Tab-separated table of C-alpha atoms in Angstrom:
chain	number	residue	atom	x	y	z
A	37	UNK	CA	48.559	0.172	9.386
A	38	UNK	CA	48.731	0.197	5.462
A	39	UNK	CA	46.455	-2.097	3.461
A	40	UNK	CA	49.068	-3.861	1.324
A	41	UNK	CA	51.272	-1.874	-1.139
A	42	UNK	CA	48.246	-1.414	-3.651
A	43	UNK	CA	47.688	1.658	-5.273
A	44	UNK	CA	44.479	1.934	-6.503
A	45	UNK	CA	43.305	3.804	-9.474
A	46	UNK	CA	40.488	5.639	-7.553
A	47	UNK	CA	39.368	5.793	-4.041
A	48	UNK	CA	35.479	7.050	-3.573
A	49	UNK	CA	34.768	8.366	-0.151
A	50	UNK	CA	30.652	8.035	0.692
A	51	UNK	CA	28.661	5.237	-0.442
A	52	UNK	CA	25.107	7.085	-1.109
A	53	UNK	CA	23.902	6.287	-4.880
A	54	UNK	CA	26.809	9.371	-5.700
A	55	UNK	CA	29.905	7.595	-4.536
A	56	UNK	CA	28.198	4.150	-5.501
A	57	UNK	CA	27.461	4.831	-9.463
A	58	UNK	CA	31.109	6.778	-9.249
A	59	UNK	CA	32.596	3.315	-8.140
A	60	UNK	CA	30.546	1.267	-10.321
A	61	UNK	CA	30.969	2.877	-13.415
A	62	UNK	CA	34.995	3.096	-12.271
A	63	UNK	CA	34.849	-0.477	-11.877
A	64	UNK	CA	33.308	-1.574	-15.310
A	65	UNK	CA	35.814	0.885	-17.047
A	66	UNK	CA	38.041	-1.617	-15.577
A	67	UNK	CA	39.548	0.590	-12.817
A	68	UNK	CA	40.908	-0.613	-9.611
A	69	UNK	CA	38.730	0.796	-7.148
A	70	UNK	CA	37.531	1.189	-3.475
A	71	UNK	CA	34.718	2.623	-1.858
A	72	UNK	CA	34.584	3.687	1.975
A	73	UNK	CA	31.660	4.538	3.927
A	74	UNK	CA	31.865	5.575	7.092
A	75	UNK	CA	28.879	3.898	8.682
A	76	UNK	CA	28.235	0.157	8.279
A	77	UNK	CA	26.093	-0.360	5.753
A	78	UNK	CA	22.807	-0.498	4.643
A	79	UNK	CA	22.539	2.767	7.566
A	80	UNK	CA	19.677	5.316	7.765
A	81	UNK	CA	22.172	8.451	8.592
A	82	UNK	CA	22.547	10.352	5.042
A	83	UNK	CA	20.115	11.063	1.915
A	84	UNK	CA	20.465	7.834	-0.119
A	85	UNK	CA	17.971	5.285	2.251
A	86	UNK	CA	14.818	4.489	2.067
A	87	UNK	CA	13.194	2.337	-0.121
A	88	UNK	CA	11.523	5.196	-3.020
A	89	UNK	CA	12.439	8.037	-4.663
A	90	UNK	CA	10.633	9.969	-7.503
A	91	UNK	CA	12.534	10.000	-10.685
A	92	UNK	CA	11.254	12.066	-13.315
A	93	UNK	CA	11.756	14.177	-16.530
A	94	UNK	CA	10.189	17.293	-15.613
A	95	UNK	CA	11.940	19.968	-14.269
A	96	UNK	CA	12.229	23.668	-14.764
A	97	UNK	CA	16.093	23.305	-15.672
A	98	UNK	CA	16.264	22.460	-19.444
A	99	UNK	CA	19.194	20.929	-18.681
A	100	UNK	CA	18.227	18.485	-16.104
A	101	UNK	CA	15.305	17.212	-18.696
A	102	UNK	CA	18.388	16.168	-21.295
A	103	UNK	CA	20.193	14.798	-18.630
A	104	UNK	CA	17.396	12.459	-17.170
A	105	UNK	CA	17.534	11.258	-20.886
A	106	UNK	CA	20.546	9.045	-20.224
A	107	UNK	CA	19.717	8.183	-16.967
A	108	UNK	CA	16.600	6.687	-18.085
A	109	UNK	CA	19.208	4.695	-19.981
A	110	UNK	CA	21.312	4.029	-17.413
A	111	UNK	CA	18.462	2.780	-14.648
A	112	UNK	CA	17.210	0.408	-17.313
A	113	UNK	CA	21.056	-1.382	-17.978
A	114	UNK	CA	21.666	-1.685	-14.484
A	115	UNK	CA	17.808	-3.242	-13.976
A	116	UNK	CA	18.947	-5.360	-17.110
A	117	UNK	CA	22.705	-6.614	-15.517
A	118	UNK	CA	21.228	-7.312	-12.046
A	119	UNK	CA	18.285	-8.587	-12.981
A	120	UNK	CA	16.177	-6.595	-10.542
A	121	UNK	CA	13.398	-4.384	-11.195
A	122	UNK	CA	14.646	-0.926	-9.673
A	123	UNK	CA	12.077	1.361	-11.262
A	124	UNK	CA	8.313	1.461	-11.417
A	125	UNK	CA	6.488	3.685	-14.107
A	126	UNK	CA	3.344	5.818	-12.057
A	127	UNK	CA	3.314	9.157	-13.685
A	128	UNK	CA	4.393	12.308	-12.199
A	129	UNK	CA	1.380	14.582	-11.675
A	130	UNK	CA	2.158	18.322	-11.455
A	131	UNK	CA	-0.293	20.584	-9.545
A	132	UNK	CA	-0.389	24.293	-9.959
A	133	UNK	CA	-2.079	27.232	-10.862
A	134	UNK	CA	-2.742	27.410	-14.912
A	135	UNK	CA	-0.419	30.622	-14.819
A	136	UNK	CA	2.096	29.564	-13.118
A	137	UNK	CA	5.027	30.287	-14.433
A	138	UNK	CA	7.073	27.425	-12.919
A	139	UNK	CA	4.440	24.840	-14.598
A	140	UNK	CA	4.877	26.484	-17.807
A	141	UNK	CA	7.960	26.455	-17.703
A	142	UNK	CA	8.234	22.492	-17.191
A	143	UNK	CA	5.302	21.723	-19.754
A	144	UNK	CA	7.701	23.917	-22.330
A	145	UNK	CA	10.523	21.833	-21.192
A	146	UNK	CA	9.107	18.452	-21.655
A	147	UNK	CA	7.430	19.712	-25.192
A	148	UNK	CA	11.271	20.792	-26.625
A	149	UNK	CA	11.973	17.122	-25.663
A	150	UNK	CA	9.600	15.097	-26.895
A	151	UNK	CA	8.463	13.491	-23.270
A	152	UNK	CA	4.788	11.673	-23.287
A	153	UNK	CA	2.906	14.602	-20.967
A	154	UNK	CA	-0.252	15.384	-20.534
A	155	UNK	CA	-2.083	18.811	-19.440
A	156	UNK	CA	-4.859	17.967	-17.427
A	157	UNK	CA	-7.298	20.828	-16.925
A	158	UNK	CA	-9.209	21.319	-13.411
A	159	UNK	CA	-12.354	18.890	-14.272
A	160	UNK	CA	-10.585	16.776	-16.080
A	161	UNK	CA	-8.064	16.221	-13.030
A	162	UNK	CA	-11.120	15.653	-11.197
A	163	UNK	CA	-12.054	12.881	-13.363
A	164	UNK	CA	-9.143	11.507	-13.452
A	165	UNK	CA	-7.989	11.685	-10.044
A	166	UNK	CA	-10.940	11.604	-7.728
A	167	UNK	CA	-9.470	11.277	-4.727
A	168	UNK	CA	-7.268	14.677	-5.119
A	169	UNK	CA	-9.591	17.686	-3.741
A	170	UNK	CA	-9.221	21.049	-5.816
A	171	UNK	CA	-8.902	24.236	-3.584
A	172	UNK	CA	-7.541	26.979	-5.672
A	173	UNK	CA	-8.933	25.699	-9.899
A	174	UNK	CA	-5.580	23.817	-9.818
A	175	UNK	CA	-4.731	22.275	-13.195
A	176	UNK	CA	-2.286	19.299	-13.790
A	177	UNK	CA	0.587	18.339	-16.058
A	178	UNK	CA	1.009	14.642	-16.468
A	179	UNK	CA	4.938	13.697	-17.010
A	180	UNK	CA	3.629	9.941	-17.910
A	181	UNK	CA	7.331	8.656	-17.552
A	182	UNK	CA	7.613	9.939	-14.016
A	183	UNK	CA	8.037	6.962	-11.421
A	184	UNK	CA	8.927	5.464	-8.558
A	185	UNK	CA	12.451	4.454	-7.961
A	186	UNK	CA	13.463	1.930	-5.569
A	187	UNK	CA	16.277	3.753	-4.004
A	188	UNK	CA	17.840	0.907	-0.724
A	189	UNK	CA	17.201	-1.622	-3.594
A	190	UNK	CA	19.258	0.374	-5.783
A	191	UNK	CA	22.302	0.759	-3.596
A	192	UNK	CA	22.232	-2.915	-2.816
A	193	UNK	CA	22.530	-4.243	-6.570
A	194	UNK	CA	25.222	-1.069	-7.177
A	195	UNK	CA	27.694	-2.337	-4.446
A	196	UNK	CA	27.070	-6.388	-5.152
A	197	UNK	CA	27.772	-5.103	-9.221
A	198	UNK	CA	31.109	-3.222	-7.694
A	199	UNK	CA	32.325	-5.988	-6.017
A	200	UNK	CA	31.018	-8.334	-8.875
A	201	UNK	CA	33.407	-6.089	-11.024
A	202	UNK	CA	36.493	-6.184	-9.099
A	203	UNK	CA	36.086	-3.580	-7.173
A	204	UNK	CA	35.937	-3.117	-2.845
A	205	UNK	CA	33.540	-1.979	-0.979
A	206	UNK	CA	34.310	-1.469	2.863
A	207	UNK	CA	31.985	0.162	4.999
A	208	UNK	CA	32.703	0.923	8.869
A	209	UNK	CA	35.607	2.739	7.678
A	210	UNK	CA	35.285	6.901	8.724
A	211	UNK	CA	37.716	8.722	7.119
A	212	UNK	CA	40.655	10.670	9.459
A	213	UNK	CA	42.659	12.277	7.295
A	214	UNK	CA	43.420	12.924	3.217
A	215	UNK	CA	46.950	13.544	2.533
A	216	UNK	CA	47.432	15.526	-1.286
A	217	UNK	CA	49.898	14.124	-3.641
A	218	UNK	CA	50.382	11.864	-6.461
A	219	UNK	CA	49.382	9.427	-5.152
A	220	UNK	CA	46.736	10.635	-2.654
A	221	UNK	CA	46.415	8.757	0.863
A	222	UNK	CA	43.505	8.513	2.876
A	223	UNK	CA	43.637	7.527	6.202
A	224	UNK	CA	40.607	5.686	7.961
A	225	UNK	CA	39.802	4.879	11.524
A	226	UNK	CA	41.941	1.161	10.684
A	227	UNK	CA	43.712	1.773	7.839
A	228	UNK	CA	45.451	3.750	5.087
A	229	UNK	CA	44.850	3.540	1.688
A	230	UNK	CA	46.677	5.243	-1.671
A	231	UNK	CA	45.268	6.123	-5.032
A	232	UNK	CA	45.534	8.302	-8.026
A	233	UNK	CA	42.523	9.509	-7.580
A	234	UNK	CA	40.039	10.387	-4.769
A	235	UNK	CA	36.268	11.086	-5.500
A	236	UNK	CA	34.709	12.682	-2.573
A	237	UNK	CA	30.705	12.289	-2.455
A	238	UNK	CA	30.286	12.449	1.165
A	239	UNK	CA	26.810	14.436	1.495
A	240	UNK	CA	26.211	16.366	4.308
A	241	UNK	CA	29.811	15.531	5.761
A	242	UNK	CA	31.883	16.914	2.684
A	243	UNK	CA	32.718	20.376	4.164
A	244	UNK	CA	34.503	18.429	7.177
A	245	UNK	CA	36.594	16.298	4.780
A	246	UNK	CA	37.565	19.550	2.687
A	247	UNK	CA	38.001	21.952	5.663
A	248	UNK	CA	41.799	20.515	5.975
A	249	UNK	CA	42.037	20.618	2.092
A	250	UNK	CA	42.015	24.475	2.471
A	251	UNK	CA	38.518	25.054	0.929
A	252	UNK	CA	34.818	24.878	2.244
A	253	UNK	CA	32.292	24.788	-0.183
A	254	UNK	CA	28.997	26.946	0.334
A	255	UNK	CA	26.396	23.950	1.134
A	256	UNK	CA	23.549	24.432	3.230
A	257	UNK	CA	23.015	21.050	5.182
A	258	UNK	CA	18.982	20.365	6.597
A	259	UNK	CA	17.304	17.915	8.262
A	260	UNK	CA	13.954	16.732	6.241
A	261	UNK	CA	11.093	15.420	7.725
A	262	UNK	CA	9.381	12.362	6.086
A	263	UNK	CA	6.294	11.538	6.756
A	264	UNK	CA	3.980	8.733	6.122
A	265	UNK	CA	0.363	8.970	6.356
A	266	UNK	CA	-2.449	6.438	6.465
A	267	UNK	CA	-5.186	5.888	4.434
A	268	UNK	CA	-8.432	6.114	5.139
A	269	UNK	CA	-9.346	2.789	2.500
A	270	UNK	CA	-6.339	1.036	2.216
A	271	UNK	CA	-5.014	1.116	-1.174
A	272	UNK	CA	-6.863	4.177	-1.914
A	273	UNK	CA	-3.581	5.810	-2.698
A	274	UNK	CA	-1.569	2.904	-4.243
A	275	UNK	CA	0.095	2.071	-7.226
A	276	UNK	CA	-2.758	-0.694	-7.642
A	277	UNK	CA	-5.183	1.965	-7.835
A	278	UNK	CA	-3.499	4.189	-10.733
A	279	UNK	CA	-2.356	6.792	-8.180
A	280	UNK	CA	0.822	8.651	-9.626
A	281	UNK	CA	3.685	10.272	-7.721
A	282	UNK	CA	2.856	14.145	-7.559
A	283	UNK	CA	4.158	17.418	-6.940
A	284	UNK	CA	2.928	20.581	-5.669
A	285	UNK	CA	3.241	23.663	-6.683
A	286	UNK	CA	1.085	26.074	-5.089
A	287	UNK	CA	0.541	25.884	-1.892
A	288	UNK	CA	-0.919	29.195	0.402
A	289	UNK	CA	1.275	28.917	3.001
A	290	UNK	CA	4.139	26.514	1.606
A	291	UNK	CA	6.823	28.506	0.097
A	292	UNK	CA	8.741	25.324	-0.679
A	293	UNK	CA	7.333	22.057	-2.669
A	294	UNK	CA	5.138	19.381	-0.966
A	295	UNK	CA	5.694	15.838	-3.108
A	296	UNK	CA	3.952	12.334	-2.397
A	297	UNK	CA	4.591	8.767	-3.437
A	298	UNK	CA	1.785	6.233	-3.779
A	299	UNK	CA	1.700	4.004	-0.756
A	300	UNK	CA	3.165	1.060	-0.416
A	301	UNK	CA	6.782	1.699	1.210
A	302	UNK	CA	4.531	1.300	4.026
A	303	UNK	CA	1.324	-1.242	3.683
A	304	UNK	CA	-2.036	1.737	3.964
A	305	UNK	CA	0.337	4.444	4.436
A	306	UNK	CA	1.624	7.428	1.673
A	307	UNK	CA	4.439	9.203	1.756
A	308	UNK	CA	3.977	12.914	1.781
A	309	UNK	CA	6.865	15.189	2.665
A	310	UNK	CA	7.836	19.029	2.301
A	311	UNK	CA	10.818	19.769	0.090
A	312	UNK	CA	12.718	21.977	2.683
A	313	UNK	CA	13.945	21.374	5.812
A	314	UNK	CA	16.185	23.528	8.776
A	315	UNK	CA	19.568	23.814	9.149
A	316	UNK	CA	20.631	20.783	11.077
A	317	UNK	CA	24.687	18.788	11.935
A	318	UNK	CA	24.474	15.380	10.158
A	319	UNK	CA	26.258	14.210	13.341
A	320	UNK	CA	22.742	15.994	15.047
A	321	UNK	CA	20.718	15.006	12.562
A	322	UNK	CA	18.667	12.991	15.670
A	323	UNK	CA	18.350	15.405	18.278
A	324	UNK	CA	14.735	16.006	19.242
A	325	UNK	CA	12.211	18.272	16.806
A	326	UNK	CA	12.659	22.146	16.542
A	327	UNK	CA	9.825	24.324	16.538
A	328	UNK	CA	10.601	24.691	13.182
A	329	UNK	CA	10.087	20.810	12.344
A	330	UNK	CA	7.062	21.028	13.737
A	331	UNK	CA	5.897	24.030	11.347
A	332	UNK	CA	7.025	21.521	8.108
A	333	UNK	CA	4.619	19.106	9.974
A	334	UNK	CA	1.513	21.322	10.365
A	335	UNK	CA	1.839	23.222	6.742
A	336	UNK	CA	1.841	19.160	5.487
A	337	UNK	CA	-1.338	18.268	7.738
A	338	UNK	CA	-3.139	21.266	6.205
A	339	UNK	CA	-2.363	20.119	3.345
A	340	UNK	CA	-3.267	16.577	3.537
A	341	UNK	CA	-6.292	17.803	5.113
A	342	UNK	CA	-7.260	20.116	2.042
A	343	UNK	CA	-6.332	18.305	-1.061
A	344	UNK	CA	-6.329	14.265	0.025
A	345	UNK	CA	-9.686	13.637	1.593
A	346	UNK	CA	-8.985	10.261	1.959
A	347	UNK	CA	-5.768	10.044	3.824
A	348	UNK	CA	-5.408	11.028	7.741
A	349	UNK	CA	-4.196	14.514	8.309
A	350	UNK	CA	-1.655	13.275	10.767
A	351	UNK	CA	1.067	11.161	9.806
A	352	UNK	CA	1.668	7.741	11.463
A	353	UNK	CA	5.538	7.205	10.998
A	354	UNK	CA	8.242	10.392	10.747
A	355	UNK	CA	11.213	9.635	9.551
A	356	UNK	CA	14.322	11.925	8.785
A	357	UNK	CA	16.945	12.721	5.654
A	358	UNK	CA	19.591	15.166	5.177
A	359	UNK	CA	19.702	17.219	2.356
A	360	UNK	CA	22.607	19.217	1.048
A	361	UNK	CA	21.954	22.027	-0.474
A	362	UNK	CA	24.363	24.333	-3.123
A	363	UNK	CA	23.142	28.661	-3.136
A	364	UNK	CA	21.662	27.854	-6.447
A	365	UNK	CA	19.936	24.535	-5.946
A	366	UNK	CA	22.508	22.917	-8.688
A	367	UNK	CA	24.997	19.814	-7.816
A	368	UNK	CA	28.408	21.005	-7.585
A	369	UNK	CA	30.929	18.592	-9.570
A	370	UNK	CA	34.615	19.756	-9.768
A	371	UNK	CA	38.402	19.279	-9.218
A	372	UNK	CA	40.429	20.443	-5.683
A	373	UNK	CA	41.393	24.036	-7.620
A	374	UNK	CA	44.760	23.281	-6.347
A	375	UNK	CA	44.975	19.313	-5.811
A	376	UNK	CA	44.149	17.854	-9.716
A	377	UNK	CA	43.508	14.278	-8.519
A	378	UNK	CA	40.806	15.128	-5.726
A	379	UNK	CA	37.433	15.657	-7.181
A	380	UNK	CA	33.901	16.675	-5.461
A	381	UNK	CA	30.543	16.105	-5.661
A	382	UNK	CA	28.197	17.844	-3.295
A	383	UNK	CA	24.835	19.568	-3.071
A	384	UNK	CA	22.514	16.755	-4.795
A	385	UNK	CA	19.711	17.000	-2.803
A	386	UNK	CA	17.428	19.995	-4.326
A	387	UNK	CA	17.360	17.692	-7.545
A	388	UNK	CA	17.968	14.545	-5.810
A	389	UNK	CA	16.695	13.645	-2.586
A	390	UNK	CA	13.387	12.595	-2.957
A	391	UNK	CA	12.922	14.189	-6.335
A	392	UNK	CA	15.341	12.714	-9.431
């Protein structure tokens, strides 16, 4: 059937914190919106749940560091309208080799921009951070306004704020079929639905939407494993205790980065998870372990083992995320090239996922 005779300004397909912000910023521009997810919501299935992220300033890509300027901004007015504390400042600590090229970059990057770091050299990360063992004369750059953001939190206070603004939110609503034109009309598994505009931010399912839209973007779709290890002392690891979020480098045998939040998520147990994954269907995304998986798993225990003496080198709870992935690690964000009024976004996850 068709919902009314409405035609709404924009219609966002995917409800991750993508397609949410797009609605919610639609909505207080005073646009007539709706948002469909496919899945009811809140739902574990794509790369927005969970309840922490690592936001951040450092990053190799000049770019990103300028960006993460407004967000900053942005975080902080929706913690201020919702009254909800959606951010946590912990510190992002950096560990690498002193020539590293990668860490020099990012100390370079944060210097141009005037963000509070700090380079920590290999006794004075010691000092600092006792409970971090040193394998390889790491050093350390601090990005003190690194953090911890709350990430289910911040999906719930972005679609009560939509729906506060006007805007609709309808979950349990998959998406059958777009039809082009002015104005566009999206058909669901109940209804139909027409707008001037459709915003597609539909993660790891955004090739399947476009595939009858005549293009596939290049987007590499993995399942991550997440992994939460206990603590030898509880609280060892913990915000309570001064322990920042980190990220590794240089690892022996990790040719991908290996990040950790402080615990808490779960009471005595840390999250520490490898920033790669394998190729996986988000429809799959819960089939059992590859072989593969289980390598992510054992280059993780090795290195819980070598550098955080005080956590278990196996992990209690494994969870999973998808990632999408663009060829170049950057988001794509862009217009149909021959359908004006239907715009992407894909391929957040290198920057994204756990790491923002």
């Amino acid at each position: 059937m068709t919902a009314g005779k409405e035609v709404y300004d924009a219609v966002v397909v995917g409800a991750g914190i993508q397609g949410c912000f797009t609605a919610y910023h639609l909505a207080k521009h005073r646009k007539s919106v709706l948002l469909l997810e496919q899945f009811f919501l809140p739902h574990s299935r794509g790369s927005s749940h969970g309840q922490s992220r690592i936001i951040r300033r450092a990053y190799i890509e000049d770019f990103y560091t300028q960006m993460m300027e407004e967000c900053y901004k942005l975080w902080a007015q929706l913690e201020q309208e919702s009254e909800t504390q959606l951010q946590r400042q912990t510190g992002l600590l950096i560990l690498g080799k002193k020539e590293d090229p990668e860490l020099k970059t990012i100390q370079v990057t944060l210097s141009r921009h005037g963000v509070d770091h700090q380079c920590l050299a290999s006794e004075e990360l010691k000092q600092r951070f006792p409970n971090i063992r040193l394998t390889r004369g790491e050093v350390g750059l601090l990005d003190k306004t690194g953090g911890v953001l709350y990430a289910d939190k911040a999906l719930r206070v972005l679609q009560e704020a939509i729906r506060r603004l006007g805007g609709i939110v309808r979950d349990g609503e998959k998406v059958t079929e777009i039809k082009p034109g002015l104005p566009v009309t999206v058909k669901t598994i109940s209804r139909s639905y027409q707008a001037k505009s459709l915003i597609i931010t539909a993660g790891p399912w955004t090739n399947r939407l476009l595939h009858p839209l005549g293009i596939q973007l290049p987007l590499q779709t993995l399942r991550i494993n997440v992994c939460y290890w206990p603590e030898k002392a509880l609280g060892s690891y913990s915000v309570s205790h001064a322990f920042p979020c980190f990220l590794s480098l240089d690892s022996s045998d990790a040719p991908h980065h290996i990040y950790g939040l402080p615990s808490g998520e779960y009471p005595g147990l840390m999250k520490i998870s490898y920033h790669h994954g394998n190729n996986a269907d988000p429809e799959e995304r819960d089939c059992p372990a590859a072989f593969s998986d289980i390598q992510d798993v054992q280059i993780l225990s090795r290195f819980v083992r070598d550098h955080l003496p005080d956590l278990e080198p196996e992990p209690a709870i494994m969870e999973h995320c998808m990632y999408t992935n663009s060829p170049d690690g950057n988001f794509i964000l862009d217009r149909h090239p021959k359908y004006n009024n239907i715009i992407i976004g894909a391929g957040f996850s290198e920057g994204q996922s756990d790491i923002l």
